[in-house]
PDB file of C-alpha atoms in Angstrom:
ATOM      1  CA  UNK A   1     -22.933 112.903  85.975  1.00 55.00           C
ATOM      2  CA  UNK A   2     -20.591 113.275  83.018  1.00 63.00           C
ATOM      3  CA  UNK A   3     -22.333 116.509  81.946  1.00 68.00           C
ATOM      4  CA  UNK A   4     -21.951 117.946  85.450  1.00 71.00           C
ATOM      5  CA  UNK A   5     -18.243 117.010  85.517  1.00 70.00           C
ATOM      6  CA  UNK A   6     -17.797 118.537  82.069  1.00 66.00           C
ATOM      7  CA  UNK A   7     -19.453 121.783  83.176  1.00 65.00           C
ATOM      8  CA  UNK A   8     -17.316 121.862  86.314  1.00 66.00           C
ATOM      9  CA  UNK A   9     -14.129 121.327  84.298  1.00 70.00           C
ATOM     10  CA  UNK A  10     -15.228 124.005  81.836  1.00 70.00           C
ATOM     11  CA  UNK A  11     -15.865 126.542  84.619  1.00 65.00           C
ATOM     12  CA  UNK A  12     -12.594 125.565  86.275  1.00 70.00           C
ATOM     13  CA  UNK A  13     -10.533 125.946  83.100  1.00 73.00           C
ATOM     14  CA  UNK A  14     -12.238 129.232  82.099  1.00 72.00           C
ATOM     15  CA  UNK A  15     -12.554 130.836  85.534  1.00 73.00           C
ATOM     16  CA  UNK A  16     -10.143 133.655  84.704  1.00 77.00           C
ATOM     17  CA  UNK A  17     -11.993 134.497  81.490  1.00 75.00           C
ATOM     18  CA  UNK A  18     -15.369 134.309  83.283  1.00 74.00           C
ATOM     19  CA  UNK A  19     -14.131 136.547  86.102  1.00 80.00           C
ATOM     20  CA  UNK A  20     -12.783 139.120  83.649  1.00 75.00           C
ATOM     21  CA  UNK A  21     -16.007 139.007  81.613  1.00 73.00           C
ATOM     22  CA  UNK A  22     -18.259 139.500  84.658  1.00 76.00           C
ATOM     23  CA  UNK A  23     -16.160 142.412  85.915  1.00 79.00           C
ATOM     24  CA  UNK A  24     -16.298 143.971  82.470  1.00 74.00           C
ATOM     25  CA  UNK A  25     -20.103 143.532  82.304  1.00 73.00           C
ATOM     26  CA  UNK A  26     -20.525 145.035  85.782  1.00 77.00           C
ATOM     27  CA  UNK A  27     -18.452 148.084  84.818  1.00 74.00           C
ATOM     28  CA  UNK A  28     -20.446 148.562  81.592  1.00 71.00           C
ATOM     29  CA  UNK A  29     -23.748 148.276  83.460  1.00 71.00           C
ATOM     30  CA  UNK A  30     -22.541 150.819  86.007  1.00 73.00           C
ATOM     31  CA  UNK A  31     -21.544 153.230  83.257  1.00 72.00           C
ATOM     32  CA  UNK A  32     -24.852 152.569  81.452  1.00 69.00           C
ATOM     33  CA  UNK A  33     -26.876 153.410  84.578  1.00 69.00           C
ATOM     34  CA  UNK A  34     -24.898 156.571  85.191  1.00 68.00           C
ATOM     35  CA  UNK A  35     -25.412 157.876  81.660  1.00 69.00           C
ATOM     36  CA  UNK A  36     -29.025 156.813  81.042  1.00 62.00           C
ATOM     37  CA  UNK A  37     -31.841 158.533  82.995  1.00 58.00           C
ATOM     38  CA  UNK A  38     -33.989 155.453  83.296  1.00 60.00           C
ATOM     39  CA  UNK A  39     -32.266 152.499  84.895  1.00 59.00           C
ATOM     40  CA  UNK A  40     -32.616 149.534  82.586  1.00 64.00           C
ATOM     41  CA  UNK A  41     -30.534 146.622  83.891  1.00 68.00           C
ATOM     42  CA  UNK A  42     -32.469 143.489  82.961  1.00 69.00           C
ATOM     43  CA  UNK A  43     -32.016 143.681  79.184  1.00 67.00           C
ATOM     44  CA  UNK A  44     -28.220 144.249  78.994  1.00 70.00           C
ATOM     45  CA  UNK A  45     -27.691 141.743  81.819  1.00 72.00           C
ATOM     46  CA  UNK A  46     -29.699 139.109  79.940  1.00 75.00           C
ATOM     47  CA  UNK A  47     -27.769 139.768  76.728  1.00 75.00           C
ATOM     48  CA  UNK A  48     -24.451 139.519  78.617  1.00 73.00           C
ATOM     49  CA  UNK A  49     -25.442 136.231  80.277  1.00 75.00           C
ATOM     50  CA  UNK A  50     -26.543 134.805  76.930  1.00 79.00           C
ATOM     51  CA  UNK A  51     -23.187 135.705  75.389  1.00 78.00           C
ATOM     52  CA  UNK A  52     -21.443 134.089  78.363  1.00 75.00           C
ATOM     53  CA  UNK A  53     -23.592 130.965  78.020  1.00 77.00           C
ATOM     54  CA  UNK A  54     -22.768 130.666  74.304  1.00 78.00           C
ATOM     55  CA  UNK A  55     -19.050 131.131  75.054  1.00 75.00           C
ATOM     56  CA  UNK A  56     -19.103 128.473  77.797  1.00 74.00           C
ATOM     57  CA  UNK A  57     -21.047 126.084  75.553  1.00 77.00           C
ATOM     58  CA  UNK A  58     -18.453 126.407  72.801  1.00 76.00           C
ATOM     59  CA  UNK A  59     -15.677 125.896  75.319  1.00 74.00           C
ATOM     60  CA  UNK A  60     -17.455 122.873  76.845  1.00 73.00           C
ATOM     61  CA  UNK A  61     -17.819 121.240  73.412  1.00 74.00           C
ATOM     62  CA  UNK A  62     -14.147 121.934  72.684  1.00 73.00           C
ATOM     63  CA  UNK A  63     -13.103 120.553  76.077  1.00 69.00           C
ATOM     64  CA  UNK A  64     -15.277 117.483  75.522  1.00 70.00           C
ATOM     65  CA  UNK A  65     -13.433 116.705  72.269  1.00 68.00           C
ATOM     66  CA  UNK A  66     -10.054 117.335  73.910  1.00 68.00           C
ATOM     67  CA  UNK A  67     -10.837 115.033  76.852  1.00 71.00           C
ATOM     68  CA  UNK A  68     -12.031 112.303  74.485  1.00 71.00           C
ATOM     69  CA  UNK A  69      -8.764 112.667  72.608  1.00 69.00           C
ATOM     70  CA  UNK A  70      -6.833 112.308  75.860  1.00 67.00           C
ATOM     71  CA  UNK A  71      -8.804 109.181  76.787  1.00 69.00           C
ATOM     72  CA  UNK A  72      -7.987 107.678  73.402  1.00 68.00           C
ATOM     73  CA  UNK A  73      -4.356 108.720  73.708  1.00 64.00           C
ATOM     74  CA  UNK A  74      -4.069 106.668  76.921  1.00 66.00           C
ATOM     75  CA  UNK A  75      -4.349 103.556  74.758  1.00 64.00           C
ATOM     76  CA  UNK A  76      -1.183 104.686  72.919  1.00 57.00           C
ATOM     77  CA  UNK A  77      -2.381 103.355  69.564  1.00 57.00           C
ATOM     78  CA  UNK A  78      -5.373 103.358  67.263  1.00 51.00           C
ATOM     79  CA  UNK A  79      -6.368 106.978  67.879  1.00 54.00           C
ATOM     80  CA  UNK A  80      -6.306 110.035  65.636  1.00 57.00           C
ATOM     81  CA  UNK A  81      -6.163 113.287  67.608  1.00 57.00           C
ATOM     82  CA  UNK A  82      -7.909 116.329  66.156  1.00 56.00           C
ATOM     83  CA  UNK A  83      -6.454 119.277  68.064  1.00 56.00           C
ATOM     84  CA  UNK A  84      -8.287 122.574  67.661  1.00 56.00           C
ATOM     85  CA  UNK A  85      -5.507 124.805  68.931  1.00 58.00           C
ATOM     86  CA  UNK A  86      -1.728 124.915  68.718  1.00 60.00           C
ATOM     87  CA  UNK A  87      -1.576 124.245  72.462  1.00 63.00           C
ATOM     88  CA  UNK A  88      -3.613 121.051  72.119  1.00 60.00           C
ATOM     89  CA  UNK A  89      -1.432 119.990  69.190  1.00 65.00           C
ATOM     90  CA  UNK A  90       1.669 120.300  71.367  1.00 63.00           C
ATOM     91  CA  UNK A  91      -0.033 118.259  74.096  1.00 66.00           C
ATOM     92  CA  UNK A  92      -0.795 115.364  71.738  1.00 64.00           C
ATOM     93  CA  UNK A  93       2.694 115.494  70.228  1.00 68.00           C
ATOM     94  CA  UNK A  94       4.172 115.270  73.710  1.00 70.00           C
ATOM     95  CA  UNK A  95       1.920 112.325  74.547  1.00 71.00           C
ATOM     96  CA  UNK A  96       3.047 110.520  71.392  1.00 72.00           C
ATOM     97  CA  UNK A  97       6.703 111.118  72.298  1.00 74.00           C
ATOM     98  CA  UNK A  98       6.111 109.793  75.816  1.00 76.00           C
ATOM     99  CA  UNK A  99       4.381 106.690  74.456  1.00 71.00           C
ATOM    100  CA  UNK A 100       7.178 106.053  71.967  1.00 76.00           C
ATOM    101  CA  UNK A 101       9.799 106.486  74.686  1.00 80.00           C
ATOM    102  CA  UNK A 102       8.057 104.111  77.091  1.00 79.00           C
ATOM    103  CA  UNK A 103       7.366 101.569  74.348  1.00 79.00           C
ATOM    104  CA  UNK A 104      11.073 101.524  73.525  1.00 82.00           C
ATOM    105  CA  UNK A 105      11.942 101.112  77.205  1.00 84.00           C
ATOM    106  CA  UNK A 106       9.412  98.308  77.606  1.00 85.00           C
ATOM    107  CA  UNK A 107      10.740  96.550  74.496  1.00 82.00           C
ATOM    108  CA  UNK A 108      14.298  96.825  75.833  1.00 78.00           C
ATOM    109  CA  UNK A 109      13.210  95.521  79.239  1.00 80.00           C
ATOM    110  CA  UNK A 110      11.350  92.609  77.664  1.00 80.00           C
ATOM    111  CA  UNK A 111      14.383  91.746  75.550  1.00 74.00           C
ATOM    112  CA  UNK A 112      16.635  91.943  78.587  1.00 70.00           C
ATOM    113  CA  UNK A 113      14.225  89.820  80.624  1.00 76.00           C
ATOM    114  CA  UNK A 114      13.982  87.220  77.857  1.00 74.00           C
ATOM    115  CA  UNK A 115      17.778  87.049  77.670  1.00 68.00           C
ATOM    116  CA  UNK A 116      18.081  86.731  81.415  1.00 70.00           C
ATOM    117  CA  UNK A 117      15.450  83.989  81.515  1.00 74.00           C
ATOM    118  CA  UNK A 118      17.361  82.104  78.828  1.00 69.00           C
ATOM    119  CA  UNK A 119      20.609  82.477  80.766  1.00 68.00           C
ATOM    120  CA  UNK A 120      19.095  81.242  84.000  1.00 75.00           C
ATOM    121  CA  UNK A 121      17.414  78.374  82.149  1.00 75.00           C
ATOM    122  CA  UNK A 122      20.842  77.405  80.851  1.00 69.00           C
ATOM    123  CA  UNK A 123      22.355  77.583  84.340  1.00 73.00           C
ATOM    124  CA  UNK A 124      19.528  75.527  85.849  1.00 79.00           C
ATOM    125  CA  UNK A 125      19.859  72.907  83.098  1.00 74.00           C
ATOM    126  CA  UNK A 126      23.622  72.655  83.680  1.00 73.00           C
ATOM    127  CA  UNK A 127      23.158  72.379  87.439  1.00 79.00           C
ATOM    128  CA  UNK A 128      20.493  69.704  87.036  1.00 79.00           C
ATOM    129  CA  UNK A 129      22.919  67.736  84.882  1.00 78.00           C
ATOM    130  CA  UNK A 130      25.610  68.033  87.569  1.00 78.00           C
ATOM    131  CA  UNK A 131      23.174  66.930  90.269  1.00 82.00           C
ATOM    132  CA  UNK A 132      22.195  63.899  88.165  1.00 79.00           C
ATOM    133  CA  UNK A 133      25.861  62.940  87.745  1.00 78.00           C
ATOM    134  CA  UNK A 134      26.452  63.323  91.483  1.00 80.00           C
ATOM    135  CA  UNK A 135      23.468  61.076  92.236  1.00 81.00           C
ATOM    136  CA  UNK A 136      24.830  58.382  89.904  1.00 78.00           C
ATOM    137  CA  UNK A 137      28.287  58.709  91.458  1.00 76.00           C
ATOM    138  CA  UNK A 138      26.839  58.335  94.949  1.00 80.00           C
ATOM    139  CA  UNK A 139      25.124  55.119  93.869  1.00 76.00           C
ATOM    140  CA  UNK A 140      28.461  53.678  92.670  1.00 74.00           C
ATOM    141  CA  UNK A 141      30.894  54.448  95.450  1.00 70.00           C
ATOM    142  CA  UNK A 142      34.464  54.351  94.219  1.00 72.00           C
ATOM    143  CA  UNK A 143      37.541  56.538  93.886  1.00 69.00           C
ATOM    144  CA  UNK A 144      36.488  57.500  90.383  1.00 72.00           C
ATOM    145  CA  UNK A 145      33.023  58.407  91.666  1.00 76.00           C
ATOM    146  CA  UNK A 146      34.530  60.800  94.188  1.00 76.00           C
ATOM    147  CA  UNK A 147      36.508  62.482  91.408  1.00 75.00           C
ATOM    148  CA  UNK A 148      33.297  62.833  89.386  1.00 76.00           C
ATOM    149  CA  UNK A 149      31.522  64.359  92.373  1.00 79.00           C
ATOM    150  CA  UNK A 150      34.362  66.814  92.901  1.00 77.00           C
ATOM    151  CA  UNK A 151      34.332  67.805  89.232  1.00 77.00           C
ATOM    152  CA  UNK A 152      30.556  68.282  89.116  1.00 79.00           C
ATOM    153  CA  UNK A 153      30.673  70.243  92.348  1.00 80.00           C
ATOM    154  CA  UNK A 154      33.100  72.664  90.683  1.00 76.00           C
ATOM    155  CA  UNK A 155      30.661  73.000  87.784  1.00 77.00           C
ATOM    156  CA  UNK A 156      27.840  73.750  90.216  1.00 81.00           C
ATOM    157  CA  UNK A 157      29.920  76.448  91.905  1.00 79.00           C
ATOM    158  CA  UNK A 158      30.813  77.941  88.518  1.00 74.00           C
ATOM    159  CA  UNK A 159      27.160  78.097  87.392  1.00 75.00           C
ATOM    160  CA  UNK A 160      26.060  79.615  90.685  1.00 79.00           C
ATOM    161  CA  UNK A 161      28.808  82.234  90.445  1.00 75.00           C
ATOM    162  CA  UNK A 162      27.753  83.058  86.879  1.00 73.00           C
ATOM    163  CA  UNK A 163      24.144  83.489  87.964  1.00 76.00           C
ATOM    164  CA  UNK A 164      25.134  85.750  90.859  1.00 76.00           C
ATOM    165  CA  UNK A 165      27.345  87.858  88.587  1.00 72.00           C
ATOM    166  CA  UNK A 166      24.455  88.386  86.183  1.00 73.00           C
ATOM    167  CA  UNK A 167      22.279  89.593  89.061  1.00 73.00           C
ATOM    168  CA  UNK A 168      25.058  91.939  90.194  1.00 70.00           C
ATOM    169  CA  UNK A 169      25.285  93.575  86.750  1.00 68.00           C
ATOM    170  CA  UNK A 170      22.124  95.627  87.414  1.00 65.00           C
ATOM    171  CA  UNK A 171      23.814  97.246  90.413  1.00 65.00           C
ATOM    172  CA  UNK A 172      27.299  97.333  88.942  1.00 63.00           C
ATOM    173  CA  UNK A 173      28.061 100.827  90.256  1.00 59.00           C
ATOM    174  CA  UNK A 174      27.351  99.627  93.814  1.00 64.00           C
ATOM    175  CA  UNK A 175      29.715  96.671  93.405  1.00 66.00           C
ATOM    176  CA  UNK A 176      32.568  98.521  91.697  1.00 76.00           C
ATOM    177  CA  UNK A 177      35.699  99.482  93.640  1.00 79.00           C
ATOM    178  CA  UNK A 178      38.440 101.006  91.437  1.00 83.00           C
ATOM    179  CA  UNK A 179      41.937 100.560  92.838  1.00 86.00           C
ATOM    180  CA  UNK A 180      45.611 100.171  91.938  1.00 88.00           C
ATOM    181  CA  UNK A 181      46.066  96.532  90.907  1.00 90.00           C
ATOM    182  CA  UNK A 182      49.181  94.522  90.095  1.00 91.00           C
ATOM    183  CA  UNK A 183      48.153  92.908  86.793  1.00 91.00           C
ATOM    184  CA  UNK A 184      51.005  90.359  86.800  1.00 92.00           C
ATOM    185  CA  UNK A 185      50.043  89.165  90.290  1.00 93.00           C
ATOM    186  CA  UNK A 186      46.355  89.063  89.364  1.00 93.00           C
ATOM    187  CA  UNK A 187      46.988  86.924  86.272  1.00 93.00           C
ATOM    188  CA  UNK A 188      49.181  84.595  88.356  1.00 94.00           C
ATOM    189  CA  UNK A 189      46.352  84.206  90.877  1.00 93.00           C
ATOM    190  CA  UNK A 190      43.846  83.319  88.163  1.00 93.00           C
ATOM    191  CA  UNK A 191      46.287  80.810  86.641  1.00 93.00           C
ATOM    192  CA  UNK A 192      46.700  79.169  90.048  1.00 92.00           C
ATOM    193  CA  UNK A 193      42.925  78.960  90.474  1.00 89.00           C
ATOM    194  CA  UNK A 194      42.673  77.322  87.043  1.00 89.00           C
ATOM    195  CA  UNK A 195      45.526  74.936  87.791  1.00 89.00           C
ATOM    196  CA  UNK A 196      43.303  71.882  87.819  1.00 86.00           C
ATOM    197  CA  UNK A 197      41.748  72.839  84.471  1.00 86.00           C
ATOM    198  CA  UNK A 198      45.203  73.208  82.935  1.00 90.00           C
ATOM    199  CA  UNK A 199      46.229  69.803  84.277  1.00 90.00           C
ATOM    200  CA  UNK A 200      43.089  67.993  83.091  1.00 86.00           C
ATOM    201  CA  UNK A 201      43.395  69.518  79.610  1.00 87.00           C
ATOM    202  CA  UNK A 202      47.189  68.903  79.434  1.00 91.00           C
ATOM    203  CA  UNK A 203      47.663  72.576  78.589  1.00 91.00           C
ATOM    204  CA  UNK A 204      50.508  74.692  79.977  1.00 93.00           C
ATOM    205  CA  UNK A 205      50.279  78.367  81.026  1.00 93.00           C
ATOM    206  CA  UNK A 206      53.126  80.667  79.995  1.00 92.00           C
ATOM    207  CA  UNK A 207      53.125  84.110  81.664  1.00 92.00           C
ATOM    208  CA  UNK A 208      55.625  86.736  80.551  1.00 90.00           C
ATOM    209  CA  UNK A 209      56.106  90.415  81.224  1.00 86.00           C
ATOM    210  CA  UNK A 210      57.106  92.540  84.174  1.00 84.00           C
ATOM    211  CA  UNK A 211      55.043  93.820  87.065  1.00 85.00           C
ATOM    212  CA  UNK A 212      52.487  96.326  85.808  1.00 87.00           C
ATOM    213  CA  UNK A 213      49.955  98.331  87.747  1.00 89.00           C
ATOM    214  CA  UNK A 214      46.547  99.140  86.322  1.00 89.00           C
ATOM    215  CA  UNK A 215      43.522 101.059  87.550  1.00 86.00           C
ATOM    216  CA  UNK A 216      40.479  98.769  87.733  1.00 88.00           C
ATOM    217  CA  UNK A 217      38.188  96.700  89.959  1.00 88.00           C
ATOM    218  CA  UNK A 218      40.164  93.662  91.104  1.00 89.00           C
ATOM    219  CA  UNK A 219      37.244  91.250  91.491  1.00 87.00           C
ATOM    220  CA  UNK A 220      35.556  92.005  88.159  1.00 88.00           C
ATOM    221  CA  UNK A 221      38.880  92.089  86.320  1.00 91.00           C
ATOM    222  CA  UNK A 222      39.696  88.638  87.724  1.00 91.00           C
ATOM    223  CA  UNK A 223      36.320  87.430  86.468  1.00 88.00           C
ATOM    224  CA  UNK A 224      37.134  88.651  82.934  1.00 91.00           C
ATOM    225  CA  UNK A 225      40.510  86.876  83.039  1.00 93.00           C
ATOM    226  CA  UNK A 226      38.882  83.667  84.286  1.00 90.00           C
ATOM    227  CA  UNK A 227      36.437  83.620  81.382  1.00 89.00           C
ATOM    228  CA  UNK A 228      39.086  84.242  78.719  1.00 92.00           C
ATOM    229  CA  UNK A 229      41.580  81.762  80.181  1.00 92.00           C
ATOM    230  CA  UNK A 230      38.826  79.154  80.603  1.00 89.00           C
ATOM    231  CA  UNK A 231      37.993  79.495  76.897  1.00 88.00           C
ATOM    232  CA  UNK A 232      41.671  79.262  75.973  1.00 90.00           C
ATOM    233  CA  UNK A 233      41.949  75.994  77.903  1.00 90.00           C
ATOM    234  CA  UNK A 234      38.654  74.642  76.589  1.00 87.00           C
ATOM    235  CA  UNK A 235      39.550  75.059  72.925  1.00 87.00           C
ATOM    236  CA  UNK A 236      43.269  74.224  73.183  1.00 88.00           C
ATOM    237  CA  UNK A 237      44.763  71.008  71.920  1.00 87.00           C
ATOM    238  CA  UNK A 238      46.581  68.678  74.385  1.00 89.00           C
ATOM    239  CA  UNK A 239      50.231  69.433  75.154  1.00 91.00           C
ATOM    240  CA  UNK A 240      49.898  72.980  73.845  1.00 91.00           C
ATOM    241  CA  UNK A 241      50.477  76.308  75.610  1.00 92.00           C
ATOM    242  CA  UNK A 242      48.407  79.313  76.617  1.00 92.00           C
ATOM    243  CA  UNK A 243      50.592  82.413  76.445  1.00 93.00           C
ATOM    244  CA  UNK A 244      49.857  85.452  78.605  1.00 93.00           C
ATOM    245  CA  UNK A 245      52.024  88.464  77.810  1.00 94.00           C
ATOM    246  CA  UNK A 246      51.953  91.857  79.536  1.00 92.00           C
ATOM    247  CA  UNK A 247      53.184  94.932  77.654  1.00 90.00           C
ATOM    248  CA  UNK A 248      53.377  98.196  79.581  1.00 87.00           C
ATOM    249  CA  UNK A 249      52.988 101.610  77.958  1.00 80.00           C
ATOM    250  CA  UNK A 250      52.839 105.165  79.254  1.00 78.00           C
ATOM    251  CA  UNK A 251      49.025 105.367  79.201  1.00 82.00           C
ATOM    252  CA  UNK A 252      47.798 101.837  78.497  1.00 88.00           C
ATOM    253  CA  UNK A 253      48.891  98.380  79.602  1.00 90.00           C
ATOM    254  CA  UNK A 254      47.999  95.513  77.274  1.00 92.00           C
ATOM    255  CA  UNK A 255      47.533  91.900  78.326  1.00 93.00           C
ATOM    256  CA  UNK A 256      47.400  89.410  75.466  1.00 94.00           C
ATOM    257  CA  UNK A 257      46.106  85.878  76.084  1.00 94.00           C
ATOM    258  CA  UNK A 258      46.926  83.590  73.161  1.00 92.00           C
ATOM    259  CA  UNK A 259      46.218  79.898  72.828  1.00 91.00           C
ATOM    260  CA  UNK A 260      47.349  77.295  70.314  1.00 88.00           C
ATOM    261  CA  UNK A 261      43.902  75.859  69.899  1.00 86.00           C
ATOM    262  CA  UNK A 262      41.504  75.119  67.088  1.00 86.00           C
ATOM    263  CA  UNK A 263      40.801  78.777  66.292  1.00 86.00           C
ATOM    264  CA  UNK A 264      37.534  80.459  65.308  1.00 85.00           C
ATOM    265  CA  UNK A 265      35.858  80.487  61.911  1.00 84.00           C
ATOM    266  CA  UNK A 266      36.184  83.940  60.221  1.00 84.00           C
ATOM    267  CA  UNK A 267      32.404  84.190  59.847  1.00 82.00           C
ATOM    268  CA  UNK A 268      31.904  83.660  63.596  1.00 80.00           C
ATOM    269  CA  UNK A 269      34.333  86.347  64.815  1.00 82.00           C
ATOM    270  CA  UNK A 270      31.991  89.393  64.337  1.00 83.00           C
ATOM    271  CA  UNK A 271      29.370  87.732  66.574  1.00 83.00           C
ATOM    272  CA  UNK A 272      31.666  86.072  69.091  1.00 81.00           C
ATOM    273  CA  UNK A 273      30.724  88.534  71.875  1.00 80.00           C
ATOM    274  CA  UNK A 274      26.955  88.265  71.234  1.00 76.00           C
ATOM    275  CA  UNK A 275      24.776  86.715  73.913  1.00 68.00           C
ATOM    276  CA  UNK A 276      24.241  82.933  73.451  1.00 65.00           C
ATOM    277  CA  UNK A 277      26.327  82.841  70.278  1.00 64.00           C
ATOM    278  CA  UNK A 278      28.519  79.730  70.367  1.00 66.00           C
ATOM    279  CA  UNK A 279      29.533  79.441  66.724  1.00 63.00           C
ATOM    280  CA  UNK A 280      30.766  76.298  65.029  1.00 62.00           C
ATOM    281  CA  UNK A 281      33.185  75.444  67.836  1.00 59.00           C
ATOM    282  CA  UNK A 282      30.506  75.907  70.482  1.00 55.00           C
ATOM    283  CA  UNK A 283      28.131  73.552  68.691  1.00 54.00           C
ATOM    284  CA  UNK A 284      30.837  70.908  68.778  1.00 57.00           C
ATOM    285  CA  UNK A 285      31.561  71.573  72.444  1.00 57.00           C
ATOM    286  CA  UNK A 286      28.702  70.631  74.767  1.00 52.00           C
ATOM    287  CA  UNK A 287      29.898  72.886  77.618  1.00 56.00           C
ATOM    288  CA  UNK A 288      29.656  76.050  75.509  1.00 58.00           C
ATOM    289  CA  UNK A 289      26.857  78.427  76.581  1.00 60.00           C
ATOM    290  CA  UNK A 290      27.576  81.638  74.646  1.00 65.00           C
ATOM    291  CA  UNK A 291      27.491  83.612  77.905  1.00 74.00           C
ATOM    292  CA  UNK A 292      31.139  83.955  78.975  1.00 77.00           C
ATOM    293  CA  UNK A 293      32.416  86.263  76.232  1.00 83.00           C
ATOM    294  CA  UNK A 294      29.223  88.317  76.344  1.00 81.00           C
ATOM    295  CA  UNK A 295      29.871  88.928  80.048  1.00 82.00           C
ATOM    296  CA  UNK A 296      33.506  89.762  79.280  1.00 87.00           C
ATOM    297  CA  UNK A 297      32.530  92.428  76.746  1.00 87.00           C
ATOM    298  CA  UNK A 298      29.808  93.884  78.959  1.00 83.00           C
ATOM    299  CA  UNK A 299      31.936  94.088  82.123  1.00 86.00           C
ATOM    300  CA  UNK A 300      34.991  95.319  80.215  1.00 88.00           C
ATOM    301  CA  UNK A 301      32.930  98.203  78.859  1.00 86.00           C
ATOM    302  CA  UNK A 302      31.885  99.129  82.407  1.00 84.00           C
ATOM    303  CA  UNK A 303      35.517  98.998  83.567  1.00 86.00           C
ATOM    304  CA  UNK A 304      36.880 100.964  80.612  1.00 87.00           C
ATOM    305  CA  UNK A 305      38.867  97.984  79.314  1.00 89.00           C
ATOM    306  CA  UNK A 306      39.280  97.736  75.547  1.00 91.00           C
ATOM    307  CA  UNK A 307      38.813  94.175  74.250  1.00 92.00           C
ATOM    308  CA  UNK A 308      39.923  92.877  70.866  1.00 91.00           C
ATOM    309  CA  UNK A 309      40.065  89.382  69.413  1.00 91.00           C
ATOM    310  CA  UNK A 310      41.923  87.781  66.512  1.00 90.00           C
ATOM    311  CA  UNK A 311      41.873  84.147  65.465  1.00 88.00           C
ATOM    312  CA  UNK A 312      43.071  81.791  62.762  1.00 87.00           C
ATOM    313  CA  UNK A 313      41.522  78.376  62.238  1.00 87.00           C
ATOM    314  CA  UNK A 314      43.995  75.692  63.225  1.00 84.00           C
ATOM    315  CA  UNK A 315      46.461  78.144  64.780  1.00 87.00           C
ATOM    316  CA  UNK A 316      44.671  79.544  67.804  1.00 89.00           C
ATOM    317  CA  UNK A 317      42.967  82.625  69.218  1.00 90.00           C
ATOM    318  CA  UNK A 318      44.387  85.796  70.726  1.00 92.00           C
ATOM    319  CA  UNK A 319      42.434  88.107  73.042  1.00 92.00           C
ATOM    320  CA  UNK A 320      43.914  91.482  74.013  1.00 93.00           C
ATOM    321  CA  UNK A 321      42.846  93.544  77.009  1.00 93.00           C
ATOM    322  CA  UNK A 322      43.963  97.176  77.113  1.00 92.00           C
ATOM    323  CA  UNK A 323      43.933  98.717  80.611  1.00 90.00           C
ATOM    324  CA  UNK A 324      44.456 102.230  81.875  1.00 80.00           C
ATOM    325  CA  UNK A 325      47.927 102.269  83.452  1.00 74.00           C
ATOM    326  CA  UNK A 326      48.323 103.332  87.072  1.00 61.00           C
ATOM    327  CA  UNK A 327      51.868 104.382  87.947  1.00 53.00           C
TER     328      UNK A 327
END
């Protein structure tokens, strides 16, 4: 069956050459009969068919090697193509480029999937811990138990929101609505939503600056602010302040969020926006996941927000967000 398929593919690939050859032979035989008194057709026809058979045999052998090379190339590795023509060489080079491109895409997808699995594992672990605390609180009914339940419920909501935001990142363009946003009002809203966190940590928000309008997505921008302010509260010392200052320029508006916390080790700063990197402070803080600042950097890039960070151990950390102004 393979031989028949090979012959069929050979005839199919060489049909133009065969057609041209047969027409040429027919014309030569016609001229031969017109010029020679005795009609002798069998001998030249036989010679012509033999030449055609040799040509098709050579082409079939060449096609057989090319098809074997293609079959090996499907495996993407462990094959050594031996192209006989420049055209075949280009085909194999293109196949190698396609394989390399898809291998890179697959590696990137696997890395992304592994990171996502780790993130969701972290969320599930945190939510299981909250559920366990709620179960214990339910078994010991008291005013303090109700406060614990309320606190753990907030943690559950936060983890669920984080998980949903990660899922939304793949379709960011479908969930992005640029608009004119009052940055001062937006920061005030986020501060109000974090009011309980400020109170529990005995940290005080200080917002300064005039009304400033920026061009961004209100929901995603609020998410970025929530993550940065949450970190500022988390790593601040009691009875200290978190300063939020808005400076308006002609083209860019800069919001600086500065805490008076423990600061970040100089060696940790270059990796602070990496996924799952918690640094020395994160290892000492059980609630640290190494996800928040990664999300901030990723979303900020999508929104065209420039993010910079500076920190001094023992003095605090400052995060600046530079927005495109909208007058």
